[in-house]
Structures are given as structure tokens and as C-alpha cells.
Amino acid sequence: IFIFSWIMNENVFAAGKVKLNKKVATVTVGDTLKLKISGTKKKIKWYSSNKKVASVSSTGIVKAKKEGNVKITAKVKKKSYSCKIKIKSKVIPITSITLDKNILSIDTGDIATLQSTVLPLNTTEDKTVEWMSEYTSIATVENGIVKGISAGTTKIIARAGKQSAECTILVNQSYGSISGNITYQNLD
């Protein structure tokens, strides 16, 4: 009985399945991923379908180099085991947005331009600036161009990503210019 049991355990070990720890993965540029083969003591050879996108070491460590898709293959004798990997670009978030003015005074009917700067310059987020006016009845804004509508105070808000900046707008009532002939009369 003891011998039979020992043979049974030996057969179970020999029938172990060779497996790759991942079949699909996503990795960010600059990061690494460890792939492992289990169920064998045989020599493993690793291959990358595109070494410019990701390389793989002799120990199964995948190094993500640039955005794209790659297939990493492990060969054990004549059998192949693969993992499809999507390499995504590193996210560089917007850290700030600034405006060239904090306070701006204009007259009704006049326009002025606000310039925005989104940092860092190499952000991978969408750098589109959304403009809005706190009170559109006082001043409006479109692409940084502010127009005075009526006398009062409002704020223009510029937003990019999760960051925002403000400029206080003081709109003064414009009385225009007076033209025409002026006649003087002596009241003596």
C-alpha cells in the first residue's frame, strides 16, 4: 500500500500543467512586469514580438518602452506560452493653470484678452482651456476674450483638467463720446 501511494503521488507531480502566470496585461511606459512559468524545471526562452515597444529578460521581466501592443512568448521545449500586453503612455497630469491678469477693468461694450498657461508643458492630459463667466449679465468670455456687458463685478474662470484660475473683472459703465457742435451762451 505504501509503494502504491508513493507511485500515485509521483504521477500527480509528473502530470503538473505548465502555465504562464498572465495571458493579458496592461503596463505603463517605464514600468516592468514579471512573467513566470510554473509547472516545469526545463529551460525557458523568452521573446518579444516588438522590442521597441517592450523587451523581455531571460528571467521573464518585461520592460515597457513605448506605447503600443506586444506579445511576449515563453518557449519551453517545443511548446509556446504567450501574454498579450498593452503598453500605455505614462500619464503626466496638469499641475496648474495661470492667467496673465488677476484683476481686469474694462468698460461696457469693450473687449480684453486673457492669456492662460497650462503646466507642465509636457502634460499628457488634454490642455484645452474651458472658459466661463460667473455672471454673464456683467461680462462674457469666449476663448479668453472678455466682453463687458453691464456695470458690475464678476469672475472669469479658466479650467484645464482638474486645475482652475480666476480673474476678477470690473466692468465700468461706458458713456461713450460726445460729438457735435457746442454753442456757448452768455447769460449776463
PDB file of C-alpha atoms in Angstrom:
ATOM      1  CA  ILE A   1       0.000   0.000   0.000  1.00  0.00           C
ATOM      2  CA  PHE A   2       2.832   2.360   0.823  1.00  0.00           C
ATOM      3  CA  ILE A   3       4.519   1.782  -2.578  1.00  0.00           C
ATOM      4  CA  PHE A   4       1.272   2.300  -4.471  1.00  0.00           C
ATOM      5  CA  SER A   5       0.699   5.595  -2.667  1.00  0.00           C
ATOM      6  CA  TRP A   6       4.214   6.782  -3.490  1.00  0.00           C
ATOM      7  CA  ILE A   7       3.743   5.956  -7.198  1.00  0.00           C
ATOM      8  CA  MET A   8       0.400   7.750  -7.224  1.00  0.00           C
ATOM      9  CA  ASN A   9       1.972  10.959  -5.834  1.00  0.00           C
ATOM     10  CA  GLU A  10       4.830  10.727  -8.339  1.00  0.00           C
ATOM     11  CA  ASN A  11       2.325  10.530 -11.212  1.00  0.00           C
ATOM     12  CA  VAL A  12       0.378  13.533  -9.953  1.00  0.00           C
ATOM     13  CA  PHE A  13       3.588  15.602  -9.807  1.00  0.00           C
ATOM     14  CA  ALA A  14       4.650  14.469 -13.302  1.00  0.00           C
ATOM     15  CA  ALA A  15       1.237  15.392 -14.745  1.00  0.00           C
ATOM     16  CA  GLY A  16       1.541  19.017 -13.474  1.00  0.00           C
ATOM     17  CA  LYS A  17       0.466  21.573 -16.067  1.00  0.00           C
ATOM     18  CA  VAL A  18       2.913  24.138 -17.430  1.00  0.00           C
ATOM     19  CA  LYS A  19       1.306  27.610 -17.150  1.00  0.00           C
ATOM     20  CA  LEU A  20       2.183  31.253 -17.730  1.00  0.00           C
ATOM     21  CA  ASN A  21       1.037  33.487 -14.849  1.00  0.00           C
ATOM     22  CA  LYS A  22      -0.649  36.034 -17.187  1.00  0.00           C
ATOM     23  CA  LYS A  23      -2.299  35.839 -20.607  1.00  0.00           C
ATOM     24  CA  VAL A  24      -3.227  39.526 -20.900  1.00  0.00           C
ATOM     25  CA  ALA A  25      -1.790  42.596 -19.151  1.00  0.00           C
ATOM     26  CA  THR A  26      -1.548  46.390 -19.315  1.00  0.00           C
ATOM     27  CA  VAL A  27       1.695  48.157 -18.390  1.00  0.00           C
ATOM     28  CA  THR A  28       2.631  51.857 -18.341  1.00  0.00           C
ATOM     29  CA  VAL A  29       5.698  53.076 -20.249  1.00  0.00           C
ATOM     30  CA  GLY A  30       8.739  52.874 -17.956  1.00  0.00           C
ATOM     31  CA  ASP A  31       7.247  50.175 -15.725  1.00  0.00           C
ATOM     32  CA  THR A  32       8.053  46.462 -15.581  1.00  0.00           C
ATOM     33  CA  LEU A  33       6.045  43.254 -15.311  1.00  0.00           C
ATOM     34  CA  LYS A  34       7.290  39.871 -14.080  1.00  0.00           C
ATOM     35  CA  LEU A  35       6.043  36.913 -16.121  1.00  0.00           C
ATOM     36  CA  LYS A  36       6.526  33.433 -14.654  1.00  0.00           C
ATOM     37  CA  ILE A  37       6.188  29.917 -15.973  1.00  0.00           C
ATOM     38  CA  SER A  38       5.078  27.319 -13.434  1.00  0.00           C
ATOM     39  CA  GLY A  39       4.938  23.538 -13.648  1.00  0.00           C
ATOM     40  CA  THR A  40       8.362  22.940 -15.200  1.00  0.00           C
ATOM     41  CA  LYS A  41      12.027  22.936 -14.325  1.00  0.00           C
ATOM     42  CA  LYS A  42      13.055  22.982 -18.007  1.00  0.00           C
ATOM     43  CA  LYS A  43      14.904  25.910 -19.599  1.00  0.00           C
ATOM     44  CA  ILE A  44      12.644  28.790 -20.659  1.00  0.00           C
ATOM     45  CA  LYS A  45      13.393  31.111 -23.593  1.00  0.00           C
ATOM     46  CA  TRP A  46      11.627  34.479 -23.685  1.00  0.00           C
ATOM     47  CA  TYR A  47      10.786  36.519 -26.823  1.00  0.00           C
ATOM     48  CA  SER A  48       9.185  39.902 -27.572  1.00  0.00           C
ATOM     49  CA  SER A  49       7.200  40.433 -30.768  1.00  0.00           C
ATOM     50  CA  ASN A  50       8.360  44.083 -30.814  1.00  0.00           C
ATOM     51  CA  LYS A  51      11.459  45.023 -28.804  1.00  0.00           C
ATOM     52  CA  LYS A  52      10.843  48.741 -29.466  1.00  0.00           C
ATOM     53  CA  VAL A  53       7.541  48.544 -27.540  1.00  0.00           C
ATOM     54  CA  ALA A  54       8.683  46.146 -24.790  1.00  0.00           C
ATOM     55  CA  SER A  55      11.687  43.954 -24.106  1.00  0.00           C
ATOM     56  CA  VAL A  56      11.845  40.798 -22.017  1.00  0.00           C
ATOM     57  CA  SER A  57      14.789  39.497 -19.991  1.00  0.00           C
ATOM     58  CA  SER A  58      15.943  35.891 -19.733  1.00  0.00           C
ATOM     59  CA  THR A  59      14.082  35.741 -16.388  1.00  0.00           C
ATOM     60  CA  GLY A  60      10.726  36.967 -17.775  1.00  0.00           C
ATOM     61  CA  ILE A  61      10.902  40.607 -16.696  1.00  0.00           C
ATOM     62  CA  VAL A  62       9.071  42.762 -19.263  1.00  0.00           C
ATOM     63  CA  LYS A  63      10.223  46.397 -19.614  1.00  0.00           C
ATOM     64  CA  ALA A  64       7.632  48.726 -21.221  1.00  0.00           C
ATOM     65  CA  LYS A  65       9.409  51.119 -23.609  1.00  0.00           C
ATOM     66  CA  LYS A  66       6.758  52.893 -25.684  1.00  0.00           C
ATOM     67  CA  GLU A  67       3.015  52.914 -26.286  1.00  0.00           C
ATOM     68  CA  GLY A  68       1.658  50.016 -28.341  1.00  0.00           C
ATOM     69  CA  ASN A  69       0.813  46.323 -28.241  1.00  0.00           C
ATOM     70  CA  VAL A  70       3.268  43.478 -27.862  1.00  0.00           C
ATOM     71  CA  LYS A  71       3.175  39.717 -27.430  1.00  0.00           C
ATOM     72  CA  ILE A  72       5.669  38.164 -25.021  1.00  0.00           C
ATOM     73  CA  THR A  73       6.272  34.465 -25.634  1.00  0.00           C
ATOM     74  CA  ALA A  74       7.892  31.879 -23.377  1.00  0.00           C
ATOM     75  CA  LYS A  75       9.133  28.715 -25.073  1.00  0.00           C
ATOM     76  CA  VAL A  76       9.580  25.520 -23.076  1.00  0.00           C
ATOM     77  CA  LYS A  77      10.948  22.795 -25.352  1.00  0.00           C
ATOM     78  CA  LYS A  78       8.599  22.899 -28.356  1.00  0.00           C
ATOM     79  CA  LYS A  79       5.618  24.488 -26.546  1.00  0.00           C
ATOM     80  CA  SER A  80       4.889  28.234 -26.514  1.00  0.00           C
ATOM     81  CA  TYR A  81       3.017  30.268 -23.896  1.00  0.00           C
ATOM     82  CA  SER A  82       2.071  33.875 -24.669  1.00  0.00           C
ATOM     83  CA  CYS A  83       0.929  37.031 -22.932  1.00  0.00           C
ATOM     84  CA  LYS A  84      -0.590  39.934 -24.896  1.00  0.00           C
ATOM     85  CA  ILE A  85       0.438  43.233 -23.329  1.00  0.00           C
ATOM     86  CA  LYS A  86      -0.924  46.706 -23.975  1.00  0.00           C
ATOM     87  CA  ILE A  87       1.671  49.376 -23.234  1.00  0.00           C
ATOM     88  CA  LYS A  88       0.023  52.667 -22.354  1.00  0.00           C
ATOM     89  CA  SER A  89       1.679  56.060 -22.174  1.00  0.00           C
ATOM     90  CA  LYS A  90       2.640  57.488 -18.828  1.00  0.00           C
ATOM     91  CA  VAL A  91       0.087  59.994 -17.547  1.00  0.00           C
ATOM     92  CA  ILE A  92       1.597  63.392 -16.821  1.00  0.00           C
ATOM     93  CA  PRO A  93      -1.196  65.379 -15.144  1.00  0.00           C
ATOM     94  CA  ILE A  94      -1.851  69.100 -15.396  1.00  0.00           C
ATOM     95  CA  THR A  95      -0.454  70.650 -12.216  1.00  0.00           C
ATOM     96  CA  SER A  96      -1.530  74.279 -12.711  1.00  0.00           C
ATOM     97  CA  ILE A  97      -3.160  76.863 -14.915  1.00  0.00           C
ATOM     98  CA  THR A  98      -2.354  80.560 -14.600  1.00  0.00           C
ATOM     99  CA  LEU A  99      -3.757  83.716 -16.162  1.00  0.00           C
ATOM    100  CA  ASP A 100      -1.725  86.755 -17.189  1.00  0.00           C
ATOM    101  CA  LYS A 101      -4.006  89.020 -15.103  1.00  0.00           C
ATOM    102  CA  ASN A 102      -5.683  88.652 -11.684  1.00  0.00           C
ATOM    103  CA  ILE A 103      -7.814  91.797 -11.996  1.00  0.00           C
ATOM    104  CA  LEU A 104      -9.036  93.445 -15.192  1.00  0.00           C
ATOM    105  CA  SER A 105     -11.039  96.644 -15.612  1.00  0.00           C
ATOM    106  CA  ILE A 106     -12.974  97.271 -18.831  1.00  0.00           C
ATOM    107  CA  ASP A 107     -15.887  99.414 -19.970  1.00  0.00           C
ATOM    108  CA  THR A 108     -19.248  98.111 -21.151  1.00  0.00           C
ATOM    109  CA  GLY A 109     -19.013  97.152 -24.805  1.00  0.00           C
ATOM    110  CA  ASP A 110     -15.229  96.830 -24.686  1.00  0.00           C
ATOM    111  CA  ILE A 111     -13.242  93.630 -25.031  1.00  0.00           C
ATOM    112  CA  ALA A 112      -9.978  92.456 -23.475  1.00  0.00           C
ATOM    113  CA  THR A 113      -7.969  89.246 -23.813  1.00  0.00           C
ATOM    114  CA  LEU A 114      -6.804  86.946 -21.026  1.00  0.00           C
ATOM    115  CA  GLN A 115      -3.883  84.620 -21.737  1.00  0.00           C
ATOM    116  CA  SER A 116      -3.697  81.242 -19.988  1.00  0.00           C
ATOM    117  CA  THR A 117      -0.702  78.982 -19.363  1.00  0.00           C
ATOM    118  CA  VAL A 118      -1.183  75.268 -18.631  1.00  0.00           C
ATOM    119  CA  LEU A 119       1.673  73.469 -16.848  1.00  0.00           C
ATOM    120  CA  PRO A 120       3.599  71.285 -17.217  1.00  0.00           C
ATOM    121  CA  LEU A 121       4.126  71.872 -20.909  1.00  0.00           C
ATOM    122  CA  ASN A 122       4.637  68.115 -21.485  1.00  0.00           C
ATOM    123  CA  THR A 123       1.351  67.072 -19.834  1.00  0.00           C
ATOM    124  CA  THR A 124      -0.365  64.109 -21.466  1.00  0.00           C
ATOM    125  CA  GLU A 125      -3.787  65.400 -20.389  1.00  0.00           C
ATOM    126  CA  ASP A 126      -5.972  67.456 -22.708  1.00  0.00           C
ATOM    127  CA  LYS A 127      -4.692  71.069 -22.437  1.00  0.00           C
ATOM    128  CA  THR A 128      -7.919  72.592 -23.756  1.00  0.00           C
ATOM    129  CA  VAL A 129      -8.934  75.519 -21.556  1.00  0.00           C
ATOM    130  CA  GLU A 130     -12.619  75.903 -20.710  1.00  0.00           C
ATOM    131  CA  TRP A 131     -13.661  79.477 -20.032  1.00  0.00           C
ATOM    132  CA  MET A 132     -16.676  80.623 -18.024  1.00  0.00           C
ATOM    133  CA  SER A 133     -18.072  83.775 -16.500  1.00  0.00           C
ATOM    134  CA  GLU A 134     -19.577  83.808 -13.022  1.00  0.00           C
ATOM    135  CA  TYR A 135     -22.184  86.389 -14.165  1.00  0.00           C
ATOM    136  CA  THR A 136     -22.719  86.508 -17.923  1.00  0.00           C
ATOM    137  CA  SER A 137     -25.018  89.524 -17.479  1.00  0.00           C
ATOM    138  CA  ILE A 138     -21.879  91.525 -16.458  1.00  0.00           C
ATOM    139  CA  ALA A 139     -19.205  90.019 -18.731  1.00  0.00           C
ATOM    140  CA  THR A 140     -18.945  87.132 -21.173  1.00  0.00           C
ATOM    141  CA  VAL A 141     -15.882  85.152 -22.202  1.00  0.00           C
ATOM    142  CA  GLU A 142     -15.033  83.001 -25.203  1.00  0.00           C
ATOM    143  CA  ASN A 143     -11.541  81.559 -25.759  1.00  0.00           C
ATOM    144  CA  GLY A 144     -10.101  84.108 -23.315  1.00  0.00           C
ATOM    145  CA  ILE A 145     -11.754  87.134 -24.958  1.00  0.00           C
ATOM    146  CA  VAL A 146     -13.750  89.014 -22.312  1.00  0.00           C
ATOM    147  CA  LYS A 147     -16.568  91.422 -23.275  1.00  0.00           C
ATOM    148  CA  GLY A 148     -18.075  93.915 -20.835  1.00  0.00           C
ATOM    149  CA  ILE A 149     -21.895  93.711 -20.890  1.00  0.00           C
ATOM    150  CA  SER A 150     -23.095  95.836 -17.956  1.00  0.00           C
ATOM    151  CA  ALA A 151     -21.552  97.634 -14.969  1.00  0.00           C
ATOM    152  CA  GLY A 152     -20.570  95.365 -12.104  1.00  0.00           C
ATOM    153  CA  THR A 153     -18.039  92.802 -10.899  1.00  0.00           C
ATOM    154  CA  THR A 154     -17.704  89.178 -11.931  1.00  0.00           C
ATOM    155  CA  LYS A 155     -15.104  86.450 -12.130  1.00  0.00           C
ATOM    156  CA  ILE A 156     -13.781  84.779 -15.249  1.00  0.00           C
ATOM    157  CA  ILE A 157     -12.729  81.192 -14.564  1.00  0.00           C
ATOM    158  CA  ALA A 158     -10.321  79.230 -16.756  1.00  0.00           C
ATOM    159  CA  ARG A 159     -10.234  75.443 -16.246  1.00  0.00           C
ATOM    160  CA  ALA A 160      -7.901  72.777 -17.655  1.00  0.00           C
ATOM    161  CA  GLY A 161      -8.006  69.223 -16.333  1.00  0.00           C
ATOM    162  CA  LYS A 162      -8.711  69.456 -12.582  1.00  0.00           C
ATOM    163  CA  GLN A 163      -6.990  72.852 -12.240  1.00  0.00           C
ATOM    164  CA  SER A 164      -8.525  76.326 -12.463  1.00  0.00           C
ATOM    165  CA  ALA A 165      -7.572  80.011 -12.296  1.00  0.00           C
ATOM    166  CA  GLU A 166      -9.649  83.168 -11.827  1.00  0.00           C
ATOM    167  CA  CYS A 167      -9.560  86.787 -12.860  1.00  0.00           C
ATOM    168  CA  THR A 168     -11.798  89.422 -11.257  1.00  0.00           C
ATOM    169  CA  ILE A 169     -13.446  91.587 -13.917  1.00  0.00           C
ATOM    170  CA  LEU A 170     -14.566  95.131 -13.082  1.00  0.00           C
ATOM    171  CA  VAL A 171     -16.943  96.412 -15.753  1.00  0.00           C
ATOM    172  CA  ASN A 172     -17.459 100.179 -15.776  1.00  0.00           C
ATOM    173  CA  GLN A 173     -20.421 101.883 -17.434  1.00  0.00           C
ATOM    174  CA  SER A 174     -19.267 103.476 -20.669  1.00  0.00           C
ATOM    175  CA  TYR A 175     -20.861 106.798 -21.548  1.00  0.00           C
ATOM    176  CA  GLY A 176     -19.365 106.936 -24.996  1.00  0.00           C
ATOM    177  CA  SER A 177     -18.072 110.129 -26.524  1.00  0.00           C
ATOM    178  CA  ILE A 178     -19.967 113.328 -27.151  1.00  0.00           C
ATOM    179  CA  SER A 179     -19.775 114.753 -30.618  1.00  0.00           C
ATOM    180  CA  GLY A 180     -21.407 117.651 -32.383  1.00  0.00           C
ATOM    181  CA  ASN A 181     -21.353 121.418 -32.134  1.00  0.00           C
ATOM    182  CA  ILE A 182     -21.263 123.133 -28.796  1.00  0.00           C
ATOM    183  CA  THR A 183     -22.747 126.599 -28.513  1.00  0.00           C
ATOM    184  CA  TYR A 184     -21.950 128.929 -25.667  1.00  0.00           C
ATOM    185  CA  GLN A 185     -24.415 131.424 -24.462  1.00  0.00           C
ATOM    186  CA  ASN A 186     -23.617 134.390 -22.331  1.00  0.00           C
ATOM    187  CA  LEU A 187     -26.158 134.693 -19.535  1.00  0.00           C
ATOM    188  CA  ASP A 188     -25.217 138.220 -18.446  1.00  0.00           C
TER     189      ASP A 188
END
